[in-house]
Amino acid sequence: MNFPDINSVMRTADIMRAANHVIRYNIMNYLHIHKERTIHVGELTEKMQLGDDSLTSYHLKILKDAGYVECNKYKNQRLYFLTDRIFSIEAINVLI
């Protein structure tokens, strides 16, 4: 029996772990609902009632590192959107 190499297993675990958090799930869900546009950190902070842009940025970095979100830079803002890695929010429900 062939087993995947440890790096592949660890990367898969990191990707699954990134989605397995209520704040990150809510961020992905909000981005999914508003997928026709990009969203800035301040809007996510306000809508998620996180109180602090740094907390929002922390969770966005984890999602970005896992490949769930990307961002475009516009002036001094970063505008976030879901990547194709998000196959469906319903599928993520299975993970949480």
Short mmCIF file of C-alpha atoms in Angstrom, two decimals:
data_model
loop_
_atom_site.label_atom_id
_atom_site.label_comp_id
_atom_site.label_asym_id
_atom_site.label_seq_id
_atom_site.Cartn_x
_atom_site.Cartn_y
_atom_site.Cartn_z
CA MET A 1 0.00 0.00 0.00
CA ASN A 2 1.34 3.43 -0.95
CA PHE A 3 0.96 6.19 1.60
CA PRO A 4 1.12 9.90 0.73
CA ASP A 5 4.27 11.64 1.85
CA ILE A 6 4.18 13.41 5.19
CA ASN A 7 4.37 16.89 3.62
CA SER A 8 1.18 16.27 1.65
CA VAL A 9 -0.59 14.99 4.73
CA MET A 10 0.54 17.99 6.79
CA ARG A 11 -0.55 20.44 4.08
CA THR A 12 -3.97 18.79 3.86
CA ALA A 13 -4.31 18.97 7.65
CA ASP A 14 -3.40 22.69 7.59
CA ILE A 15 -6.00 23.36 4.90
CA MET A 16 -8.71 21.54 6.83
CA ARG A 17 -7.71 23.21 10.11
CA ALA A 18 -7.98 26.65 8.49
CA ALA A 19 -11.66 26.08 7.69
CA ASN A 20 -12.40 24.56 11.07
CA HIS A 21 -12.94 27.75 13.07
CA VAL A 22 -16.21 29.62 13.57
CA ILE A 23 -14.76 33.06 12.74
CA ARG A 24 -13.04 31.80 9.58
CA TYR A 25 -16.16 29.91 8.56
CA ASN A 26 -18.22 33.08 9.01
CA ILE A 27 -15.69 35.10 6.99
CA MET A 28 -15.80 32.55 4.16
CA ASN A 29 -19.59 32.49 4.29
CA TYR A 30 -19.76 36.31 4.11
CA LEU A 31 -17.33 36.36 1.19
CA HIS A 32 -19.39 33.67 -0.51
CA ILE A 33 -22.63 35.62 -0.07
CA HIS A 34 -20.93 38.73 -1.49
CA LYS A 35 -18.86 36.94 -4.13
CA GLU A 36 -19.74 39.51 -6.80
CA ARG A 37 -17.36 41.99 -5.16
CA THR A 38 -14.21 42.19 -3.08
CA ILE A 39 -14.48 42.98 0.63
CA HIS A 40 -12.11 45.07 2.73
CA VAL A 41 -10.98 44.16 6.24
CA GLY A 42 -12.99 46.94 7.89
CA GLU A 43 -16.24 45.68 6.42
CA LEU A 44 -15.53 42.14 7.59
CA THR A 45 -14.61 43.39 11.06
CA GLU A 46 -17.85 45.34 11.29
CA LYS A 47 -20.13 42.65 9.85
CA MET A 48 -18.54 39.85 11.89
CA GLN A 49 -18.58 42.09 14.99
CA LEU A 50 -14.93 41.24 15.68
CA GLY A 51 -14.13 44.67 17.10
CA ASP A 52 -10.57 44.83 15.81
CA ASP A 53 -9.14 44.79 12.27
CA SER A 54 -6.04 42.97 13.53
CA LEU A 55 -8.16 39.97 14.60
CA THR A 56 -9.85 39.94 11.20
CA SER A 57 -6.48 40.21 9.45
CA TYR A 58 -5.13 37.32 11.54
CA HIS A 59 -7.94 35.02 10.38
CA LEU A 60 -7.71 36.24 6.79
CA LYS A 61 -3.98 35.42 6.76
CA ILE A 62 -4.72 31.85 7.86
CA LEU A 63 -7.37 31.54 5.13
CA LYS A 64 -5.01 33.06 2.57
CA ASP A 65 -2.15 30.73 3.53
CA ALA A 66 -4.52 27.77 3.14
CA GLY A 67 -5.58 29.01 -0.30
CA TYR A 68 -9.18 29.81 0.57
CA VAL A 69 -8.97 33.57 -0.02
CA GLU A 70 -6.89 35.96 -2.08
CA CYS A 71 -6.61 39.70 -2.01
CA ASN A 72 -6.05 42.59 -4.34
CA LYS A 73 -4.29 45.71 -3.17
CA TYR A 74 -5.99 49.01 -3.87
CA LYS A 75 -4.26 52.11 -2.50
CA ASN A 76 -3.80 51.33 1.20
CA GLN A 77 -6.50 48.64 1.36
CA ARG A 78 -6.54 44.93 0.78
CA LEU A 79 -9.71 43.65 -0.84
CA TYR A 80 -10.48 39.98 -0.21
CA PHE A 81 -12.36 37.36 -2.21
CA LEU A 82 -12.79 33.58 -2.19
CA THR A 83 -10.61 31.45 -4.42
CA ASP A 84 -11.69 28.41 -6.39
CA ARG A 85 -10.58 26.25 -3.45
CA ILE A 86 -13.95 26.99 -1.91
CA PHE A 87 -15.96 24.33 -3.64
CA SER A 88 -19.03 25.05 -1.53
CA ILE A 89 -19.90 26.37 1.86
CA GLU A 90 -22.03 23.25 2.34
CA ALA A 91 -18.93 21.08 1.98
CA ILE A 92 -17.17 23.10 4.67
CA ASN A 93 -20.07 22.38 7.02
CA VAL A 94 -18.91 18.77 6.93
CA LEU A 95 -15.54 19.84 8.31
CA ILE A 96 -16.90 21.77 11.27
#
